[in-house]
Coordinates of C-alpha atoms in Angstrom, one line a residue:
Chain A
M2 CA 106.3 60.8 -28.5
K3 CA 108.6 58.0 -27.3
T4 CA 112.2 58.4 -27.9
A5 CA 114.5 55.4 -28.4
K6 CA 116.7 54.8 -25.4
P7 CA 120.4 55.4 -26.3
A8 CA 122.4 52.2 -26.4
Q9 CA 124.5 51.7 -23.3
S10 CA 128.2 51.6 -23.9
P11 CA 129.6 48.1 -23.1
L12 CA 132.4 49.7 -21.2
E13 CA 133.1 53.2 -19.9
I14 CA 136.3 53.9 -18.0
R15 CA 136.7 57.3 -16.4
D16 CA 139.8 58.7 -14.7
L17 CA 141.0 55.3 -13.5
V18 CA 143.9 55.4 -11.1
K19 CA 145.6 52.4 -9.4
S20 CA 148.8 52.3 -7.4
F21 CA 150.5 49.5 -5.5
R22 CA 152.7 49.7 -2.5
T23 CA 156.0 47.8 -2.8
G24 CA 159.1 47.3 -0.9
F25 CA 159.8 45.6 2.5
L26 CA 157.9 48.2 4.4
Q27 CA 155.4 48.8 1.6
S28 CA 156.7 52.3 1.7
K29 CA 157.2 52.8 -2.0
K30 CA 154.1 53.7 -4.1
V31 CA 154.1 52.7 -7.7
T32 CA 151.4 54.0 -10.0
A33 CA 150.3 51.2 -12.3
V34 CA 147.5 53.1 -14.0
G35 CA 147.2 56.9 -13.8
G36 CA 144.0 58.7 -15.0
L37 CA 142.9 56.3 -17.7
S38 CA 139.7 57.1 -19.6
F39 CA 138.1 55.5 -22.6
S40 CA 134.9 53.8 -23.7
L41 CA 134.0 51.0 -26.1
E42 CA 131.4 51.1 -28.8
E43 CA 129.0 48.2 -29.2
G44 CA 130.1 45.6 -31.6
E45 CA 133.7 46.8 -32.0
I46 CA 137.0 45.0 -31.5
F47 CA 139.2 47.1 -29.3
G48 CA 142.9 46.4 -28.7
L49 CA 144.8 47.5 -25.6
L50 CA 148.4 47.8 -26.5
G51 CA 151.5 48.6 -24.5
P52 CA 154.9 47.3 -23.4
N53 CA 155.3 45.2 -20.3
G54 CA 154.3 47.2 -17.2
A55 CA 152.1 49.6 -19.2
G56 CA 149.1 48.8 -17.0
K57 CA 147.1 46.7 -19.4
T58 CA 146.5 43.7 -17.1
T59 CA 145.9 46.0 -14.1
T60 CA 143.3 47.8 -16.2
L61 CA 141.6 44.6 -17.2
K62 CA 141.6 43.4 -13.6
M63 CA 139.9 46.6 -12.5
I64 CA 137.3 46.2 -15.2
T65 CA 136.5 42.6 -14.2
G66 CA 136.5 43.4 -10.4
L67 CA 139.6 41.5 -9.4
I68 CA 141.2 44.6 -8.1
F69 CA 139.8 47.9 -7.0
P70 CA 140.7 51.3 -8.4
D71 CA 142.0 54.0 -6.0
K72 CA 140.0 56.6 -8.0
G73 CA 137.8 56.7 -11.0
E74 CA 135.0 54.5 -12.2
V75 CA 134.4 51.6 -14.5
K76 CA 130.9 50.9 -15.8
I77 CA 129.9 47.8 -17.7
F78 CA 126.7 48.2 -19.6
G79 CA 125.9 51.1 -17.2
H80 CA 126.6 49.1 -14.0
P81 CA 129.6 49.9 -11.7
S82 CA 132.1 47.1 -12.1
A83 CA 132.1 46.4 -8.4
E84 CA 128.5 45.2 -8.7
V85 CA 128.0 41.5 -9.2
K86 CA 125.4 42.1 -11.9
A87 CA 127.9 44.1 -13.9
R88 CA 129.7 40.8 -14.6
A89 CA 126.6 39.0 -15.9
R90 CA 127.1 40.1 -19.5
I91 CA 130.9 39.7 -19.7
G92 CA 133.3 36.8 -20.4
F93 CA 136.9 37.0 -19.3
L94 CA 139.9 35.1 -20.4
P95 CA 142.9 35.8 -18.2
E96 CA 146.5 35.6 -19.4
N97 CA 147.7 32.0 -19.3
P98 CA 144.6 30.7 -17.7
W99 CA 145.0 28.3 -14.8
F100 CA 142.5 25.6 -14.2
Y101 CA 141.6 23.0 -11.6
D102 CA 143.9 20.1 -12.5
Y103 CA 141.5 17.6 -11.3
L104 CA 138.6 18.7 -13.5
T105 CA 137.9 17.8 -17.1
A106 CA 137.0 20.7 -19.4
R107 CA 133.4 19.6 -19.4
E108 CA 133.2 19.5 -15.6
F109 CA 134.8 23.0 -15.5
L110 CA 132.3 24.3 -18.0
R111 CA 129.4 22.8 -16.0
M112 CA 130.6 24.6 -13.0
A113 CA 131.0 27.9 -14.9
G114 CA 127.5 27.4 -16.3
G115 CA 126.3 26.7 -12.8
I116 CA 127.5 30.1 -11.7
F117 CA 125.3 31.6 -14.3
S118 CA 122.5 29.4 -13.1
L119 CA 122.6 27.5 -16.4
R120 CA 121.7 23.8 -16.1
G121 CA 120.2 20.8 -17.8
P122 CA 120.1 20.1 -21.5
A123 CA 120.5 23.8 -22.5
L124 CA 123.8 23.9 -20.7
E125 CA 125.0 20.6 -22.2
K126 CA 124.1 21.9 -25.6
R127 CA 126.0 25.1 -25.0
I128 CA 129.0 23.2 -23.8
N129 CA 129.1 20.8 -26.7
G130 CA 128.6 23.7 -29.1
L131 CA 131.6 25.6 -27.6
F132 CA 133.8 22.4 -27.7
D133 CA 133.0 21.9 -31.4
Q134 CA 133.5 25.6 -32.2
L135 CA 136.9 25.7 -30.4
G136 CA 138.1 22.3 -31.6
I137 CA 138.6 20.6 -28.3
A138 CA 135.6 18.2 -28.4
H139 CA 138.0 15.3 -28.5
A140 CA 139.6 16.3 -25.2
A141 CA 136.4 17.4 -23.4
D142 CA 136.5 14.6 -20.9
L143 CA 140.2 14.5 -20.2
P144 CA 141.6 16.1 -17.0
M145 CA 142.9 19.5 -18.0
R146 CA 146.3 18.8 -16.5
K147 CA 146.9 16.8 -19.7
Y148 CA 146.2 19.8 -21.9
S149 CA 148.7 21.6 -24.1
K150 CA 149.0 25.4 -23.8
G151 CA 146.9 25.9 -26.9
M152 CA 144.2 23.6 -25.6
L153 CA 144.2 25.4 -22.3
Q154 CA 143.7 28.7 -24.1
R155 CA 140.7 27.2 -25.9
A156 CA 139.3 25.8 -22.7
G157 CA 139.8 29.3 -21.2
L158 CA 137.9 30.8 -24.1
A159 CA 135.2 28.3 -23.8
Q160 CA 134.6 29.2 -20.2
A161 CA 134.6 32.9 -21.1
L162 CA 131.9 32.3 -23.7
I163 CA 129.7 30.0 -21.6
N164 CA 127.2 32.7 -20.9
D165 CA 127.2 34.0 -24.5
P166 CA 128.5 37.3 -23.2
D167 CA 128.0 40.7 -24.9
L168 CA 131.4 41.9 -23.9
V169 CA 134.4 39.5 -24.2
I170 CA 137.6 40.6 -22.4
M171 CA 140.8 38.8 -23.0
D172 CA 144.3 39.4 -21.6
E173 CA 147.0 38.5 -24.1
P174 CA 144.9 35.8 -25.8
L175 CA 147.3 35.4 -28.7
S176 CA 150.5 35.0 -26.7
G177 CA 152.1 31.6 -26.8
L178 CA 149.9 30.3 -29.6
D179 CA 151.4 28.9 -32.8
P180 CA 150.5 30.6 -36.1
I181 CA 147.6 28.3 -36.8
G182 CA 146.3 28.8 -33.3
R183 CA 146.6 32.6 -33.7
R184 CA 144.8 32.5 -37.0
E185 CA 142.0 30.4 -35.5
L186 CA 141.7 32.7 -32.5
R187 CA 141.6 35.7 -34.9
E188 CA 138.7 34.1 -36.7
I189 CA 136.9 33.4 -33.5
I190 CA 137.2 37.1 -32.5
L191 CA 136.0 38.2 -35.9
G192 CA 133.1 35.7 -35.5
L193 CA 132.2 37.3 -32.2
K194 CA 132.1 40.7 -33.8
A195 CA 130.0 39.4 -36.6
R196 CA 127.5 38.3 -34.0
G197 CA 127.4 41.8 -32.6
K198 CA 129.6 41.1 -29.6
T199 CA 132.1 43.7 -28.3
V200 CA 135.7 42.4 -27.8
L201 CA 138.4 44.0 -25.7
F202 CA 141.8 42.4 -25.6
S203 CA 145.3 43.3 -24.8
S204 CA 148.2 42.1 -26.9
H205 CA 151.8 42.4 -27.9
I206 CA 151.3 40.9 -31.3
L207 CA 150.8 44.0 -33.3
S208 CA 150.3 42.4 -36.7
D209 CA 147.2 40.6 -35.4
V210 CA 145.9 43.7 -33.7
E211 CA 146.4 45.7 -36.9
E212 CA 144.5 43.1 -38.8
I213 CA 141.4 42.6 -36.6
C214 CA 141.0 45.6 -34.4
D215 CA 138.6 48.5 -35.2
R216 CA 140.2 50.7 -32.6
V217 CA 143.2 50.6 -30.4
A218 CA 144.6 52.3 -27.3
I219 CA 148.2 52.5 -26.6
L220 CA 149.2 52.6 -23.0
A221 CA 152.7 53.3 -21.6
R222 CA 153.6 53.7 -17.9
G223 CA 149.9 53.6 -16.9
R224 CA 148.9 56.4 -19.2
L225 CA 146.9 56.5 -22.4
R226 CA 149.2 57.6 -25.2
E227 CA 147.1 57.1 -28.3
I228 CA 143.6 56.1 -29.0
G229 CA 141.7 55.8 -32.3
S230 CA 140.8 53.6 -35.2
V231 CA 143.7 51.6 -36.5
E232 CA 143.4 53.4 -39.9
S233 CA 143.5 56.9 -38.3
L234 CA 146.5 56.0 -36.2
L235 CA 148.4 54.7 -39.1
D236 CA 147.4 57.6 -41.4
M237 CA 148.5 60.1 -38.7
G238 CA 152.0 59.3 -39.6
T239 CA 151.7 59.3 -43.3
N240 CA 155.0 60.5 -44.5
G241 CA 155.2 60.8 -48.3
A242 CA 155.1 57.9 -50.7
E243 CA 157.1 55.6 -52.9
L244 CA 156.6 55.5 -56.7
E245 CA 157.7 52.5 -58.7
V246 CA 158.3 53.6 -62.3
G247 CA 159.1 51.3 -65.3
G248 CA 161.5 52.1 -68.1
D249 CA 164.9 53.5 -68.6
P250 CA 166.5 54.3 -65.2
E251 CA 168.5 57.2 -66.7
R252 CA 165.3 58.9 -67.8
I253 CA 163.6 58.2 -64.5
G254 CA 166.6 59.6 -62.6
A255 CA 166.7 62.8 -64.8
I256 CA 163.0 63.5 -64.0
A257 CA 163.5 62.8 -60.3
D258 CA 166.5 65.1 -60.2
T259 CA 164.5 67.9 -61.9
L260 CA 161.9 67.5 -59.2
A261 CA 164.6 67.3 -56.4
L262 CA 163.5 63.8 -55.3
E263 CA 165.6 60.9 -54.2
W264 CA 165.5 57.8 -56.4
V265 CA 167.1 54.4 -56.7
R266 CA 167.4 51.9 -59.5
S267 CA 165.2 48.9 -59.4
M268 CA 164.6 45.7 -61.3
T269 CA 161.9 47.3 -63.4
G270 CA 163.3 50.8 -63.7
G271 CA 163.5 53.1 -60.7
R272 CA 161.9 53.8 -57.3
V273 CA 161.3 57.4 -56.6
I274 CA 160.8 58.6 -53.0
I275 CA 158.2 61.3 -52.8
S276 CA 158.9 63.4 -49.7
A277 CA 156.1 64.6 -47.5
D278 CA 156.2 68.2 -48.8
A279 CA 156.2 67.2 -52.5
D280 CA 152.9 67.2 -54.4
T281 CA 152.3 63.6 -55.5
A282 CA 150.0 64.7 -58.4
T283 CA 152.8 66.8 -59.9
V284 CA 155.3 64.0 -59.6
L285 CA 152.9 61.5 -61.2
R286 CA 152.1 63.9 -64.1
A287 CA 155.8 64.4 -64.8
F288 CA 156.4 60.7 -65.3
L289 CA 153.2 60.2 -67.3
D290 CA 154.0 63.1 -69.6
A291 CA 157.4 61.4 -70.2
E292 CA 155.4 58.3 -71.1
L293 CA 157.0 56.2 -68.4
P294 CA 154.7 53.5 -66.9
I295 CA 153.7 53.9 -63.3
L296 CA 153.9 50.4 -61.8
E297 CA 153.0 51.2 -58.1
L298 CA 152.3 54.1 -55.8
K299 CA 152.7 53.2 -52.2
R300 CA 152.0 55.6 -49.3
H301 CA 154.5 55.6 -46.5
R302 CA 152.6 54.8 -43.3
R303 CA 153.6 54.4 -39.8
S304 CA 153.3 50.8 -38.6
L305 CA 151.5 50.1 -35.4
E306 CA 154.9 48.8 -34.2
S307 CA 156.6 52.1 -34.8
I308 CA 153.8 54.0 -33.0
F309 CA 154.1 51.5 -30.1
V310 CA 157.8 51.8 -29.9
A311 CA 157.8 55.6 -30.2
Q312 CA 155.2 56.0 -27.4
S313 CA 157.1 53.6 -25.2
E314 CA 160.3 55.5 -25.7
K315 CA 158.5 58.8 -25.1
A316 CA 157.0 57.5 -21.9
K317 CA 160.4 56.3 -20.7
K318 CA 162.0 59.7 -21.4
E319 CA 159.2 61.5 -19.6
A320 CA 159.7 59.2 -16.6
Chain B
M3 CA 122.0 29.8 -4.4
G4 CA 123.1 28.7 -7.9
P5 CA 126.7 30.1 -7.7
I6 CA 127.1 28.9 -4.1
L7 CA 126.1 25.3 -5.0
A8 CA 128.2 25.3 -8.1
L9 CA 131.3 26.4 -6.1
A10 CA 130.5 24.0 -3.2
S11 CA 130.2 21.0 -5.5
N12 CA 133.5 22.0 -7.2
T13 CA 135.3 22.3 -3.8
Y14 CA 133.7 19.0 -2.8
R15 CA 135.0 17.3 -5.9
E16 CA 138.5 18.8 -5.4
A17 CA 138.7 17.4 -1.8
I18 CA 137.4 14.0 -2.8
R19 CA 139.9 13.8 -5.7
N20 CA 142.7 14.9 -3.5
K21 CA 142.8 11.4 -2.1
V22 CA 141.4 12.6 1.2
L23 CA 139.4 9.4 1.3
Y24 CA 142.6 7.4 1.9
S25 CA 142.3 8.6 5.5
I26 CA 139.3 6.3 5.8
G27 CA 141.5 3.3 5.2
I28 CA 143.8 4.4 8.0
F29 CA 140.8 4.9 10.2
A30 CA 139.4 1.6 9.3
L31 CA 142.6 0.0 10.2
L32 CA 142.7 1.8 13.5
V33 CA 139.2 0.8 14.4
I34 CA 139.9 -2.8 13.7
L35 CA 143.1 -2.6 15.8
V36 CA 141.1 -1.1 18.6
G37 CA 138.5 -3.8 18.3
N38 CA 140.9 -6.6 18.2
F39 CA 143.6 -5.6 20.6
L40 CA 142.5 -2.8 23.0
T41 CA 139.3 -4.6 24.0
D42 CA 141.3 -7.7 24.7
I43 CA 143.4 -5.9 27.3
S44 CA 140.6 -3.8 28.8
L45 CA 139.5 -6.1 31.6
H46 CA 135.8 -6.3 30.6
N47 CA 135.7 -2.6 29.6
D48 CA 135.7 -3.4 25.9
K49 CA 132.6 -1.4 25.2
R50 CA 133.9 1.7 26.9
V51 CA 137.3 1.4 25.1
L52 CA 135.8 0.9 21.7
F53 CA 133.4 3.9 22.1
D54 CA 135.9 6.3 23.7
V55 CA 138.7 5.5 21.3
G56 CA 136.4 5.3 18.3
I57 CA 134.8 8.7 19.0
G58 CA 138.1 10.1 20.0
L59 CA 139.6 9.1 16.6
L60 CA 136.6 10.4 14.8
S61 CA 137.0 13.8 16.5
T62 CA 140.8 13.9 15.9
F63 CA 140.4 12.9 12.2
G64 CA 137.7 15.5 11.8
L65 CA 139.8 18.3 13.1
I66 CA 142.9 17.2 11.2
L67 CA 140.9 17.0 8.0
A68 CA 139.3 20.4 8.6
V69 CA 142.5 22.1 9.4
F70 CA 144.7 20.5 6.7
T71 CA 142.2 20.9 3.9
G72 CA 140.9 24.2 5.0
T73 CA 144.3 26.0 5.4
S74 CA 144.8 26.3 1.6
L75 CA 141.1 26.7 0.8
I76 CA 141.3 30.3 -0.5
Y77 CA 145.1 30.7 -0.7
K78 CA 145.4 28.0 -3.3
E79 CA 142.7 29.6 -5.5
I80 CA 144.6 32.9 -5.4
D81 CA 148.1 31.4 -5.7
R82 CA 147.1 29.3 -8.7
K83 CA 145.0 32.1 -10.1
T84 CA 142.0 29.9 -10.6
I85 CA 140.0 32.5 -8.7
Y86 CA 140.4 34.8 -11.8
L87 CA 138.0 32.4 -13.7
I88 CA 135.5 32.5 -10.8
L89 CA 135.3 36.0 -9.5
T90 CA 135.0 37.5 -12.9
K91 CA 131.7 35.9 -13.2
P92 CA 128.5 37.1 -11.5
V93 CA 129.4 35.7 -8.1
G94 CA 129.9 37.8 -5.0
R95 CA 132.9 37.3 -2.8
A96 CA 130.8 36.3 0.2
Q97 CA 129.1 33.7 -2.1
F98 CA 132.5 32.5 -3.1
L99 CA 133.6 32.0 0.5
A100 CA 130.3 30.3 1.4
G101 CA 130.6 27.9 -1.5
K102 CA 134.1 27.0 -0.7
M103 CA 133.2 26.5 3.0
L104 CA 130.1 24.4 2.3
G105 CA 132.0 22.2 -0.3
L106 CA 134.8 21.6 2.2
T107 CA 132.3 20.8 4.9
A108 CA 130.5 18.3 2.7
S109 CA 133.7 16.5 1.8
V110 CA 134.9 16.3 5.5
Y111 CA 131.4 15.2 6.5
L112 CA 131.5 12.4 3.9
V113 CA 134.7 11.1 5.3
L114 CA 133.5 11.4 8.9
G115 CA 130.2 9.7 7.9
L116 CA 132.0 6.7 6.4
M117 CA 134.3 6.5 9.4
F118 CA 131.2 6.5 11.7
V119 CA 129.7 3.7 9.7
L120 CA 132.8 1.7 10.2
L121 CA 132.7 2.4 14.0
V122 CA 129.1 1.4 14.2
G123 CA 129.8 -1.8 12.2
Q124 CA 132.6 -2.7 14.5
S125 CA 130.4 -2.1 17.5
L126 CA 127.7 -4.3 16.2
F127 CA 130.3 -7.0 15.2
M128 CA 131.7 -7.0 18.7
G129 CA 128.2 -7.2 20.2
T130 CA 128.4 -3.9 22.1
G131 CA 125.5 -2.4 20.0
A132 CA 125.3 1.1 18.8
P133 CA 123.5 3.2 21.4
P134 CA 122.2 6.8 20.8
Q135 CA 125.2 8.1 22.7
L136 CA 127.3 7.2 19.7
Y137 CA 125.1 9.2 17.3
K138 CA 124.9 12.2 19.6
A139 CA 128.7 12.2 20.1
A140 CA 129.2 12.0 16.3
L141 CA 126.8 14.9 15.7
L142 CA 128.7 17.1 18.2
I143 CA 131.9 16.3 16.3
L144 CA 130.2 17.4 13.0
F145 CA 129.2 20.7 14.7
E146 CA 132.7 21.3 16.0
V147 CA 134.2 20.6 12.6
F148 CA 131.8 23.1 11.0
I149 CA 133.1 25.8 13.3
V150 CA 136.7 24.9 12.7
I151 CA 136.1 25.0 8.9
S152 CA 134.6 28.5 9.2
I153 CA 137.7 29.6 11.2
T154 CA 140.1 28.2 8.6
T155 CA 138.0 30.0 5.9
L156 CA 138.4 33.2 7.8
F157 CA 142.2 33.0 8.2
S158 CA 142.6 31.5 4.7
S159 CA 140.9 34.6 3.2
F160 CA 143.9 36.8 4.2
S161 CA 146.9 34.7 5.2
T162 CA 149.1 31.8 4.1
P163 CA 148.3 28.1 4.8
F164 CA 151.0 27.9 7.5
I165 CA 149.7 30.9 9.4
T166 CA 146.1 29.7 8.9
G167 CA 147.1 26.3 10.2
M168 CA 148.9 27.7 13.3
L169 CA 146.2 30.2 14.1
T170 CA 143.4 27.6 13.7
L171 CA 145.3 25.1 15.9
G172 CA 145.8 27.7 18.5
I173 CA 142.1 28.5 18.5
I174 CA 141.1 24.9 18.7
V175 CA 143.4 24.5 21.8
I176 CA 141.9 27.6 23.4
G177 CA 138.4 26.7 22.5
R178 CA 138.7 23.2 24.0
L179 CA 140.4 24.6 27.2
L180 CA 138.2 27.7 27.7
P181 CA 136.7 26.6 31.1
D182 CA 140.2 26.0 32.5
L183 CA 141.5 29.3 31.1
K184 CA 138.6 31.1 32.7
Q185 CA 139.4 29.4 36.0
I186 CA 143.0 30.5 35.7
I187 CA 142.0 34.1 35.0
L188 CA 139.6 34.1 37.9
T189 CA 142.4 32.8 40.2
K190 CA 145.1 35.1 38.8
Y191 CA 143.2 38.5 38.7
Q192 CA 141.5 39.9 41.7
A193 CA 140.3 43.2 40.1
D194 CA 136.7 42.9 38.8
A195 CA 137.6 45.0 35.7
M196 CA 140.4 42.7 34.7
R197 CA 138.2 39.7 35.2
D198 CA 135.5 41.2 33.1
L199 CA 137.9 42.1 30.4
A200 CA 139.5 38.7 30.3
D201 CA 136.1 37.0 30.4
R202 CA 134.9 39.1 27.4
L203 CA 138.0 38.4 25.5
L204 CA 137.6 34.7 26.0
Q205 CA 134.0 34.9 24.8
V206 CA 135.3 35.8 21.4
F207 CA 136.8 32.3 21.0
P208 CA 134.6 29.4 20.0
Q209 CA 133.3 27.3 22.9
L210 CA 134.6 24.1 21.5
Y211 CA 134.6 22.3 24.8
L212 CA 130.8 22.2 24.4
F213 CA 131.3 19.5 21.7
V214 CA 133.4 17.2 23.9
P215 CA 131.2 16.9 27.0
N216 CA 133.2 14.3 28.9
G217 CA 132.9 13.9 32.6
H218 CA 130.5 16.6 33.8
D219 CA 128.1 18.5 31.7
F220 CA 126.8 21.9 32.7
N221 CA 124.1 20.7 35.1
G222 CA 126.7 18.8 37.1
Q223 CA 125.5 15.5 35.7
Y224 CA 128.0 12.9 34.9
V225 CA 128.1 12.1 31.2
S226 CA 129.7 9.2 29.4
L227 CA 129.4 7.4 26.1
T228 CA 128.7 4.2 28.0
A229 CA 126.2 5.7 30.5
E230 CA 124.1 8.8 30.6
F231 CA 125.0 11.2 27.8
V232 CA 123.8 14.7 26.8
T233 CA 120.2 15.3 26.0
W234 CA 118.8 15.9 22.4
G235 CA 118.0 19.4 23.6
Y236 CA 121.7 19.9 24.3
I237 CA 122.4 18.7 20.8
G238 CA 120.0 21.1 19.3
W239 CA 121.4 24.0 21.3
T240 CA 125.0 23.2 20.3
A241 CA 123.8 22.9 16.6
L242 CA 122.3 26.4 16.9
Y243 CA 125.5 27.7 18.5
A244 CA 127.6 26.2 15.7
L245 CA 125.4 27.7 13.0
V246 CA 125.4 31.2 14.5
Y247 CA 129.1 31.3 15.4
S248 CA 130.1 30.0 11.9
G249 CA 127.7 32.5 10.3
I250 CA 129.3 35.4 12.1
I251 CA 132.8 34.1 11.2
L252 CA 131.7 33.8 7.6
M253 CA 130.4 37.4 7.6
I254 CA 133.7 38.7 9.1
S255 CA 135.6 36.7 6.4
A256 CA 133.4 38.2 3.7
V257 CA 134.1 41.8 5.0
I258 CA 137.9 41.1 5.0
F259 CA 137.8 39.5 1.6
R260 CA 135.4 41.9 -0.1
R261 CA 137.9 44.6 -0.9
R262 CA 141.0 42.4 -1.2
D263 CA 142.9 43.1 -4.5
L264 CA 143.6 39.8 -6.3
T265 CA 146.8 40.7 -8.0

């Protein structure tokens, strides 16, 4: 009986280590990435987070073969990243992409397509489709030195998608974009996911990451600090809840005092802070029994930002 | 070949749009000046002056173009980070170097080709004709330029444009003066071991003097653009030498560039 071949992970990173030598005599060794391991699942959007110097860009450069790890391995769809064919199914958008000033976006995309041995009407159709999708069709035949930052970012994305890659890797794609540009890029990333593509990107813009990523990894000082789905990371820090109750603030306060909970007056009545060790059901029942309307129950969750900051601080202290 | 051709055509486009063609205008002016003035004062040697100066200018311009455009060939890609958009695609580093080298060669050849057309036009206009010697000399220049471009590619793969330029110029001087340097060594050192060592060291350098066979060639025959010149067999042999030497240099460049971190 034939068994189905297990799907190959788009990206597997194991024990990745990279250090650089710095200083006048290159005598000082700085570890940029120290023992990083994670893998991507097909069709997910994965965010790589971390403060400046965390090792995000170094990791992405090792994945794409621009720099070589001291130790460890990177496999893209099962192929070691050093192999040329490993890069056949990826698209890469570097941070602040630089282009050849003398080329138009169309000429650049033709060259990019040529590297993938794409040519003729199929390539032209693909190029025009990308220009339309990314909203730069009007500037396709202008030299790229005349492009704004947002247009350069779109041209960069167009070249990353020229081969219809299965894994799209982007380094800080949202930085420097205005809110509309960010929203459009978020939609493009979600569109890629909808088409079954896997997306890996690094970012500082946590609200966007929280909104579109399935999973995130937080790096600090070259080490993996947290990894998991956005939901699980945020839930890990669940710390009680807030209850908005309508009605007489004096009655709300009396019940809260009985339950030894903090409370504050609000426009509609009172806001009761349910501590982590309190039983939420008991608190709710107490107010319902007193026939006070429950207006809102909100869980206290960590924000991605608080996790990010906490991990960065922790890494700093450890160092 | 797809990636190499894509990169070569891009490098060619870059060179052409970098206003390198303006050098043709300067050359055209020089050729016309040569035609109109030098021949007037050459005492019936107008043909010789036109050919020697014309081919001399072609060779000089070829080397200048090769060195000046080649020095920043790889460095600029790394410095401007355009290489990030290329090497993250399925293209090997050796293919990248080969594409850059071929594109640059094509652009320098285009300029030299146009210069040669001007020289031939001027020769015909002045009634001196355009004998095969001119074509042979031009081919030798193209071969020499190919070797020089491969050397700039090698140095450009690991050093700055300034160092690349200096090293390449040094190698051109040594390559052109190799027979004289060998003679100096033979005169200076008496010990056979030292002579052998020096001779082997000099063999590493490109034999660029082969591409400017003025005076005597290797059979002791007198060669000149206006009299007997080298044979077509010699041209074929030098073409093979240029291809093999440049191929080896490209392989060394690829080995150096293969594991370079592009930070």
